[in-house]
Coordinates of C-alpha atoms and ligand atoms in Angstrom, one line a residue:
M1 CA 6.1 28.8 -12.2
N2 CA 6.5 26.3 -14.9
P3 CA 2.5 24.7 -14.4
T4 CA 3.2 21.2 -16.7
P5 CA 4.9 18.3 -14.0
Q6 CA 7.9 17.1 -14.4
F7 CA 7.6 12.5 -15.1
I8 CA 10.4 10.0 -14.3
Q9 CA 9.7 7.0 -14.4
I10 CA 12.9 4.5 -13.2
Y11 CA 12.1 1.0 -13.9
Q12 CA 9.4 -1.4 -15.2
A13 CA 9.7 -5.6 -14.3
Q14 CA 9.6 -7.4 -17.5
A15 CA 7.1 -9.1 -18.7
D16 CA 9.7 -12.5 -18.3
H17 CA 10.7 -11.5 -15.0
I18 CA 6.9 -11.5 -13.7
R19 CA 6.1 -14.6 -14.8
E20 CA 9.4 -16.0 -13.0
E21 CA 7.9 -14.9 -10.1
L22 CA 4.7 -15.8 -10.4
L23 CA 5.5 -19.3 -11.8
S24 CA 7.4 -20.2 -8.9
G25 CA 5.2 -18.9 -6.1
L26 CA 2.5 -21.0 -7.5
R27 CA 4.9 -24.1 -7.7
A28 CA 6.2 -23.7 -4.4
S29 CA 4.5 -26.2 -1.6
K30 CA 3.1 -23.0 0.3
A31 CA 1.8 -21.8 -2.8
H32 CA 1.2 -17.7 -2.8
T33 CA 2.2 -14.6 -4.6
S34 CA 2.5 -11.1 -4.1
P35 CA -0.2 -8.8 -2.9
K36 CA 1.0 -5.8 -5.4
Y37 CA -0.7 -8.5 -8.6
L38 CA -3.8 -7.3 -7.1
Y39 CA -3.7 -4.4 -9.2
D40 CA -4.2 -4.4 -12.8
E41 CA -6.6 -1.8 -14.0
L42 CA -10.1 -3.6 -12.2
G43 CA -8.7 -4.9 -9.2
S44 CA -7.0 -0.6 -8.5
K45 CA -11.0 -0.2 -8.9
L46 CA -12.0 -3.1 -7.0
F47 CA -9.7 -1.8 -4.1
E48 CA -10.8 1.8 -4.9
A49 CA -14.6 0.8 -3.8
I50 CA -14.0 -1.5 -0.9
T51 CA -12.8 2.3 1.2
C52 CA -16.6 2.9 0.5
I53 CA -17.6 -1.0 1.8
P54 CA -19.2 -0.3 5.6
E55 CA -16.6 -2.5 6.9
Y56 CA -13.8 -1.3 6.1
Y57 CA -13.1 1.8 8.7
P58 CA -9.0 1.9 7.6
T59 CA -9.9 5.0 4.9
R60 CA -12.3 6.5 6.6
T61 CA -10.7 6.7 9.7
E62 CA -7.3 8.2 8.4
A63 CA -9.2 10.4 7.0
L64 CA -11.4 11.1 10.2
I65 CA -8.3 11.3 12.4
F66 CA -6.4 14.4 9.3
N67 CA -9.7 16.4 10.2
M68 CA -9.3 16.3 13.8
H69 CA -6.0 16.2 14.1
G70 CA -4.6 18.0 11.0
H71 CA -4.2 21.7 12.7
D72 CA -2.0 20.4 16.1
M73 CA 0.1 18.0 13.2
A74 CA 0.8 20.8 10.9
K75 CA 2.7 22.8 14.0
Q76 CA 4.2 20.0 14.1
I77 CA 5.7 19.7 10.3
P78 CA 7.5 21.9 9.1
A79 CA 5.9 24.7 6.0
K80 CA 7.2 24.4 2.7
S81 CA 8.5 20.9 2.5
V82 CA 9.3 19.2 -0.5
F83 CA 5.8 16.2 0.6
I84 CA 6.9 13.1 -0.6
D85 CA 4.0 10.6 -1.2
L86 CA 5.2 7.4 -1.7
G87 CA 1.6 4.8 -3.9
A88 CA -0.1 7.8 -4.7
G89 CA -2.5 6.9 -6.3
N90 CA -5.0 9.3 -7.7
C91 CA -3.2 11.7 -5.3
D92 CA -6.3 12.5 -3.1
K93 CA -4.8 12.2 0.1
A94 CA -1.9 14.6 -0.1
A95 CA -4.1 16.8 -2.5
S96 CA -6.7 17.4 0.4
L97 CA -3.7 18.2 2.4
F98 CA -2.2 20.7 0.9
N99 CA -4.4 23.3 2.5
V100 CA -3.6 22.2 5.6
F101 CA 0.5 21.2 5.1
H102 CA 1.4 24.8 3.2
P103 CA 4.2 22.2 0.5
A104 CA 6.1 23.7 -1.3
R105 CA 7.1 20.9 -3.6
Y106 CA 4.6 18.1 -4.3
V107 CA 6.5 14.4 -5.3
A108 CA 4.1 11.2 -6.0
V109 CA 5.5 8.7 -6.2
D110 CA 3.7 5.5 -7.9
I111 CA 4.7 2.0 -9.8
S112 CA 3.0 3.9 -12.9
V113 CA 3.9 6.6 -14.0
D114 CA 1.3 6.7 -16.9
F115 CA -1.2 6.2 -14.1
L116 CA 0.0 9.1 -11.8
K117 CA 0.7 11.7 -15.3
G118 CA -3.8 12.7 -15.6
S119 CA -4.3 12.9 -11.8
L120 CA -1.2 14.7 -11.4
E121 CA -1.6 17.1 -14.5
C122 CA -5.3 18.2 -13.0
L123 CA -3.9 18.7 -9.9
Q124 CA -1.4 20.6 -10.8
R125 CA -4.1 23.2 -13.0
Q126 CA -5.3 23.1 -9.2
F127 CA -2.9 24.6 -8.5
P128 CA -1.2 26.5 -10.4
E129 CA 1.5 27.5 -7.6
L130 CA 3.1 24.3 -6.6
E131 CA 5.6 22.5 -8.0
M132 CA 4.9 18.8 -9.3
S133 CA 6.2 15.5 -10.2
G134 CA 5.1 12.2 -10.8
V135 CA 8.2 8.9 -10.5
G136 CA 7.5 5.3 -11.6
M137 CA 9.4 3.4 -9.4
D138 CA 8.4 0.1 -7.6
F139 CA 9.7 1.4 -3.8
S140 CA 8.5 -1.3 -2.2
S141 CA 11.6 -3.9 -2.4
E142 CA 14.2 -0.7 -2.8
L143 CA 13.5 3.2 -2.3
T144 CA 15.7 5.6 -3.8
L145 CA 14.8 8.5 -4.9
P146 CA 15.6 9.3 -8.3
A147 CA 19.0 12.2 -8.8
G148 CA 16.7 13.9 -11.9
L149 CA 14.0 14.8 -9.0
A150 CA 17.0 17.2 -8.0
L151 CA 16.1 18.2 -4.7
N152 CA 16.9 21.2 -2.8
P153 CA 19.5 19.8 0.3
A154 CA 18.2 22.9 1.9
Q155 CA 14.4 22.0 1.7
S156 CA 13.5 19.5 4.4
K157 CA 11.5 16.7 2.8
V158 CA 8.2 15.5 4.0
M159 CA 7.8 11.5 3.3
F160 CA 3.6 10.4 2.9
F161 CA 3.4 6.7 3.4
P162 CA -0.6 7.6 3.9
G163 CA -3.9 4.5 4.1
S164 CA -2.2 1.3 6.2
S165 CA 0.2 0.3 2.9
I166 CA 2.7 -1.0 5.4
G167 CA 0.7 -3.7 6.9
N168 CA 1.9 -4.9 3.7
F169 CA 5.0 -6.1 4.5
T170 CA 6.3 -8.0 7.1
P171 CA 7.2 -7.0 10.2
E172 CA 11.1 -7.1 8.8
E173 CA 10.1 -5.8 5.4
A174 CA 8.8 -3.2 7.3
L175 CA 12.1 -2.7 9.4
T176 CA 13.9 -2.3 6.2
F177 CA 11.7 0.3 4.5
L178 CA 11.9 2.5 7.4
K179 CA 15.4 2.6 7.5
Q180 CA 15.8 3.3 3.2
V181 CA 12.4 5.9 4.4
H182 CA 14.6 7.9 7.6
G183 CA 17.3 7.7 4.5
E184 CA 15.4 10.1 2.3
C185 CA 14.3 12.2 4.6
A186 CA 17.4 12.8 7.8
S187 CA 19.0 16.6 7.5
A188 CA 20.1 19.2 8.8
A189 CA 16.4 20.9 7.0
G190 CA 14.6 18.8 9.1
G191 CA 11.8 16.6 7.7
G192 CA 10.2 12.8 8.5
L193 CA 7.7 10.1 7.5
L194 CA 3.9 11.0 8.4
I195 CA 2.7 6.9 8.1
G196 CA -0.6 5.3 8.8
V197 CA -1.0 2.0 10.8
D198 CA -4.1 -0.2 11.4
L199 CA -4.7 -1.2 14.8
V200 CA -5.1 -4.4 16.4
K201 CA -8.4 -5.2 17.9
N202 CA -11.4 -7.3 18.2
K203 CA -11.3 -10.3 15.5
A204 CA -14.7 -10.4 14.8
V205 CA -14.3 -6.8 13.1
L206 CA -10.8 -7.2 11.0
E207 CA -13.0 -10.6 9.9
A208 CA -15.6 -8.5 8.6
A209 CA -13.6 -5.8 7.1
Y210 CA -11.5 -8.4 4.2
D211 CA -14.4 -10.7 4.1
D212 CA -17.3 -8.2 3.7
A213 CA -21.4 -8.9 3.4
L214 CA -21.7 -7.7 -0.5
G215 CA -18.5 -9.5 -1.6
V216 CA -16.6 -6.7 -2.8
T217 CA -13.4 -7.9 -1.1
A218 CA -13.8 -11.6 -2.7
A219 CA -14.1 -10.1 -6.2
F220 CA -10.9 -7.7 -5.6
N221 CA -9.2 -11.1 -4.3
R222 CA -10.6 -13.6 -7.5
N223 CA -9.9 -11.6 -10.0
M224 CA -6.5 -11.4 -8.7
L225 CA -6.4 -15.2 -11.0
L226 CA -8.0 -13.8 -14.1
H227 CA -4.8 -10.8 -14.0
F228 CA -2.4 -14.2 -13.7
N229 CA -4.4 -15.7 -16.2
T230 CA -3.1 -12.8 -18.3
L231 CA 0.9 -12.9 -17.0
A232 CA 1.8 -15.4 -16.8
G233 CA -0.9 -17.6 -19.1
T234 CA -2.3 -20.7 -16.4
N235 CA -6.1 -21.6 -17.0
F236 CA -7.6 -20.4 -13.4
Q237 CA -11.3 -20.5 -14.2
L238 CA -12.9 -18.6 -10.8
E239 CA -15.7 -20.6 -10.4
D240 CA -13.3 -23.3 -8.7
W241 CA -11.6 -20.2 -6.1
K242 CA -13.3 -19.5 -3.0
H243 CA -12.1 -16.5 -0.8
I244 CA -10.9 -17.2 2.6
G245 CA -9.8 -13.5 4.7
L246 CA -9.0 -14.7 8.5
Y247 CA -6.8 -12.9 11.4
N248 CA -4.0 -14.5 12.7
T249 CA -4.0 -13.3 16.1
E250 CA -0.5 -14.3 16.9
R251 CA 1.2 -13.5 14.0
S252 CA -1.4 -10.2 14.3
R253 CA -2.4 -10.2 10.4
I254 CA -5.1 -10.7 8.1
E255 CA -3.8 -12.8 6.3
M256 CA -6.3 -13.4 3.0
H257 CA -6.3 -16.7 0.3
L258 CA -8.1 -18.2 -2.3
E259 CA -8.9 -22.2 -1.5
A260 CA -9.1 -24.3 -4.2
L261 CA -13.7 -25.7 -4.0
R262 CA -12.7 -28.9 -5.5
D263 CA -9.6 -30.3 -7.0
V264 CA -8.1 -28.5 -9.3
T265 CA -4.9 -28.7 -12.2
V266 CA -3.9 -25.1 -12.8
A267 CA -2.0 -25.3 -16.0
W268 CA 0.8 -23.6 -18.2
E269 CA 2.6 -23.9 -21.2
G270 CA 5.7 -25.7 -19.5
G271 CA 4.2 -27.0 -16.8
E272 CA 1.1 -27.3 -14.1
R273 CA 0.2 -27.8 -10.9
Q274 CA -2.4 -29.2 -9.1
F275 CA -4.6 -28.6 -5.9
V276 CA -6.2 -30.6 -3.9
E277 CA -9.8 -29.4 -2.8
G278 CA -8.9 -27.5 0.3
E279 CA -5.5 -26.9 -1.0
S280 CA -4.9 -22.2 -1.2
I281 CA -2.8 -20.1 -2.0
H282 CA -1.9 -17.2 -0.3
T283 CA -2.2 -13.3 -1.5
E284 CA -1.8 -11.1 1.0
N285 CA -1.1 -10.1 5.0
S286 CA -2.2 -7.4 5.9
Y287 CA -0.5 -6.4 9.5
K288 CA -2.0 -4.7 12.4
W289 CA 0.3 -3.3 14.9
T290 CA 0.0 -1.5 18.6
L291 CA 0.3 1.7 18.8
T292 CA 3.5 1.2 21.1
G293 CA 4.9 -2.2 18.9
F294 CA 4.9 1.0 16.2
E295 CA 6.4 3.1 17.6
D296 CA 9.4 1.4 18.9
M297 CA 9.8 -0.2 15.6
L298 CA 10.1 3.3 14.2
K299 CA 12.5 4.3 16.6
R300 CA 14.6 1.3 15.5
A301 CA 14.6 2.4 11.8
G302 CA 16.5 5.2 12.8
F303 CA 13.6 8.4 14.1
V304 CA 14.2 10.1 16.5
A305 CA 10.5 11.5 17.7
C306 CA 7.1 10.3 17.7
I307 CA 3.8 11.2 18.3
A308 CA 1.1 9.3 17.4
Y309 CA -2.8 10.8 16.7
T310 CA -5.6 8.4 16.7
D311 CA -10.0 8.3 16.8
P312 CA -11.8 8.6 19.3
E313 CA -12.2 4.2 19.3
Q314 CA -8.3 3.6 18.6
K315 CA -9.4 1.3 15.3
F316 CA -6.9 3.5 13.7
A317 CA -3.3 5.6 13.4
V318 CA -1.6 8.1 11.9
F319 CA 1.8 8.7 13.0
W320 CA 4.7 11.7 12.8
A321 CA 7.6 10.9 12.9
K322 CA 10.6 13.0 13.0
A323 CA 14.0 12.5 11.2
Ligands
AVI401 C1 -3.5 -1.3 0.2 N1 -3.7 -2.2 1.7 C2 -3.6 -1.5 3.0 C3 -5.0 -3.0 1.7 C4 -5.1 -3.6 3.3 O1 -6.3 -3.0 4.1 O2 -4.2 -4.1 3.6 C5 -5.6 -3.9 0.2 C6 -6.5 -4.8 1.3 N2 -6.8 -5.5 1.1 C7 -8.2 -6.1 0.7 N3 -9.0 -5.4 0.7 C8 -8.3 -4.0 1.6

């Protein structure tokens, strides 16, 4: 067995393209950005801190569900499959399941191969028998696994998308994405999707999770302004902006915004945008699903059978969706 993981980088957006995307969102009448810009180096660390705060229940609850139901899941999920981890990050979640699902191969996909390298090489030393590959790609708008992976068509594929990351897609984007996932894992060899989904619940519980007492989520959101300054050359000042995390009941989503505390002019080379006090930049949506609503979407995406595993309070669900 080759003890060195294979790495493939598909495409990295160019600095000019990123700057133009950010500035066009800033110029829009309702200013907005893509939540992917929350994750610079500090933003990723702040997100890790969020997963530890008492109010942010999703990470803990998902881990509880895997503890409670992992062995039942393993009866449904084909063993000796290729385990494809979408948004693998530090690979910890998938690694904690290797001894439950016994995959034959592990493919970790993340926006940056550089970020994956350290974790995957370390993981390979822990699991020398398991073939591992890292793929650097932004699959949020298009998911096609690279031919360079040389996946064996006779081997089943299990796609893994934990953490309720699907909540950061609009329902339309989520359906398109799930169809692409289905296209990747459907084969005569069997296969499917293991996905974590945050469920609709009491507004106060949701809002506390996205506006915690310690202010970690506020720091995570406001840090995007510093990232913006780095990527687009803007002159955002942290003291002009406050974090907002509110549940929009009609749309079943948490909305994060950055609200101007006073009239502010944001400038960059060749342009500027004025904000009046109280005006905001919409930085993230985090959709919450019902069990039936999400199952319905999985079926519309092409999955033939679904099992939902939940915690006793039904805060969160992990679906196994058979392709
Ligand atoms: C990554 N994603 C699933 C998180 C969520 O809950 O939507 C991001 C996050 N935003 C604020 N807190 C956590």
